[in-house]
Short mmCIF file of C-alpha atoms in Angstrom, two decimals:
data_model
loop_
_atom_site.label_atom_id
_atom_site.label_comp_id
_atom_site.label_asym_id
_atom_site.label_seq_id
_atom_site.Cartn_x
_atom_site.Cartn_y
_atom_site.Cartn_z
CA UNK V 1 -1.29 -3.95 4.75
CA UNK V 2 1.04 -6.92 5.02
CA UNK V 3 3.13 -8.50 7.68
CA UNK V 4 6.93 -7.96 6.70
CA UNK V 5 8.44 -11.24 8.16
CA UNK V 6 12.22 -9.52 8.15
CA UNK V 7 11.35 -6.43 9.60
CA UNK V 8 8.64 -7.87 12.01
CA UNK V 9 6.29 -4.87 11.17
CA UNK V 10 3.17 -4.03 9.38
CA UNK V 11 3.81 -2.27 5.94
CA UNK V 12 2.27 -1.22 2.82
CA UNK V 13 2.46 -3.22 -0.14
CA UNK V 14 5.03 -2.04 -2.58
CA UNK V 15 8.11 -2.32 -4.52
CA UNK V 16 10.05 -0.94 -7.49
CA UNK V 17 8.97 -0.23 -11.04
CA UNK V 18 11.13 -2.80 -13.07
CA UNK V 19 12.71 -1.87 -16.50
CA UNK V 20 10.09 -1.62 -19.05
CA UNK V 21 7.28 -1.84 -16.55
CA UNK V 22 4.33 0.81 -16.02
CA UNK V 23 3.00 1.84 -12.81
CA UNK V 24 -0.21 -0.47 -13.36
CA UNK V 25 1.79 -3.58 -14.15
CA UNK V 26 4.36 -3.01 -11.16
CA UNK V 27 1.24 -2.53 -8.94
CA UNK V 28 -0.40 -5.86 -10.02
CA UNK V 29 2.90 -7.61 -9.95
CA UNK V 30 3.72 -6.17 -6.36
CA UNK V 31 0.27 -6.81 -4.95
CA UNK V 32 -0.06 -10.31 -6.12
CA UNK V 33 3.41 -11.14 -4.79
CA UNK V 34 3.10 -9.61 -1.58
CA UNK V 35 -0.48 -9.86 -0.68
CA UNK V 36 -1.97 -12.23 -3.08
CA UNK V 37 -4.56 -9.52 -4.14
CA UNK V 38 -5.85 -8.88 -7.75
CA UNK V 39 -6.68 -5.17 -8.10
CA UNK V 40 -9.73 -3.44 -9.99
CA UNK V 41 -8.33 -1.50 -12.65
CA UNK V 42 -9.19 2.06 -11.08
CA UNK V 43 -6.31 3.34 -9.19
CA UNK V 44 -6.00 6.81 -7.64
CA UNK V 45 -2.50 8.18 -6.84
CA UNK V 46 -2.92 9.83 -3.35
CA UNK V 47 0.55 10.86 -2.20
CA UNK V 48 3.81 11.01 -3.87
CA UNK V 49 7.28 12.37 -3.00
CA UNK V 50 10.98 12.38 -4.53
CA UNK V 51 13.92 10.91 -2.65
CA UNK V 52 16.92 12.83 -3.71
CA UNK V 53 19.56 10.59 -2.06
CA UNK V 54 18.16 7.50 -4.05
CA UNK V 55 16.75 9.37 -7.22
CA UNK V 56 13.42 7.67 -6.71
CA UNK V 57 10.01 8.47 -6.00
CA UNK V 58 7.37 7.05 -3.37
CA UNK V 59 4.00 6.84 -4.67
CA UNK V 60 0.97 5.78 -2.89
CA UNK V 61 -1.95 4.52 -4.72
CA UNK V 62 -5.64 3.79 -3.63
CA UNK V 63 -7.36 0.61 -5.73
CA UNK V 64 -10.17 -1.57 -4.74
CA UNK V 65 -9.59 -5.46 -4.49
CA UNK V 66 -10.96 -7.40 -7.14
CA UNK V 67 -10.15 -11.02 -5.72
CA UNK V 68 -8.29 -12.52 -2.91
CA UNK V 69 -5.99 -15.09 -4.00
CA UNK V 70 -3.69 -17.23 -2.28
CA UNK V 71 -0.80 -15.82 -0.53
CA UNK V 72 2.45 -16.79 -2.25
CA UNK V 73 5.27 -18.46 -0.20
CA UNK V 74 8.76 -17.58 0.02
CA UNK V 75 8.62 -13.81 -0.18
CA UNK V 76 9.32 -11.10 2.29
CA UNK V 77 5.60 -11.04 3.62
CA UNK V 78 3.79 -13.70 5.74
CA UNK V 79 0.07 -12.35 5.21
CA UNK V 80 -2.19 -9.70 4.40
CA UNK V 81 -3.94 -7.71 7.13
CA UNK V 82 -7.35 -6.23 6.48
CA UNK V 83 -8.66 -3.17 8.74
CA UNK V 84 -11.02 -0.11 8.35
CA UNK V 85 -9.73 3.21 8.61
CA UNK V 86 -10.40 3.60 12.49
CA UNK V 87 -8.47 0.60 13.30
CA UNK V 88 -5.56 1.50 11.00
CA UNK V 89 -5.42 5.16 12.75
CA UNK V 90 -5.38 3.34 16.21
CA UNK V 91 -2.71 1.00 15.38
CA UNK V 92 -0.31 3.52 13.66
CA UNK V 93 -0.94 5.95 16.49
CA UNK V 94 -0.09 3.33 18.97
CA UNK V 95 2.98 2.16 17.06
CA UNK V 96 4.39 5.27 15.37
CA UNK V 97 2.42 8.22 16.97
CA UNK V 98 1.79 11.27 14.91
CA UNK V 99 3.51 11.52 11.68
CA UNK V 100 3.62 10.91 7.78
CA UNK V 101 1.58 7.46 7.90
CA UNK V 102 -1.16 9.11 9.76
CA UNK V 103 -1.38 12.01 7.28
CA UNK V 104 -1.57 9.56 4.46
CA UNK V 105 -4.05 7.70 6.05
CA UNK V 106 -6.20 10.71 6.20
CA UNK V 107 -5.57 11.44 2.59
CA UNK V 108 -6.78 7.94 1.86
CA UNK V 109 -9.90 7.88 3.72
CA UNK V 110 -10.75 11.15 1.93
CA UNK V 111 -10.11 9.62 -1.40
CA UNK V 112 -11.99 6.35 -0.65
CA UNK V 113 -15.10 8.59 0.49
CA UNK V 114 -15.02 10.48 -2.77
CA UNK V 115 -13.72 8.04 -5.40
CA UNK V 116 -14.40 4.37 -4.12
CA UNK V 117 -17.39 4.58 -1.59
CA UNK V 118 -20.83 3.59 -3.43
#
C-alpha cells in the first residue's frame, strides 16, 4: 500500500493502462512511479470488475517485490507501507469496517498461500 498525500489515506498502488501498453507494462510503470517497487515477473490476478459508468475495469494483481527502489518525488504518493495480512485486516476493519477491501484481502491471502509462499 502507499500513502496518498492528496486523499490523506492508505491506498493500493494503481493507475490506468496507457495507449499501446499491456497490463504488465502498466503494473511496472505504476509500481515504480507510486511506490518505487520493482516487481517479479510472476503476477496473479485476484479480483476484477467492470465499471459501466466509466467503461473501465478494476483489476487487483498480486506479485512479489523483486527490489525496493527510491521513492520518486512529485507524485501523488509519499511512501510505501508494508504490512502483513493480519495488520492490514486490522487497519482496514478499524478504518472502513466490513466490506469489499476485506474481501479482496481474504482472496489475496489465499492466493499468497497457494501461489507465492515457499
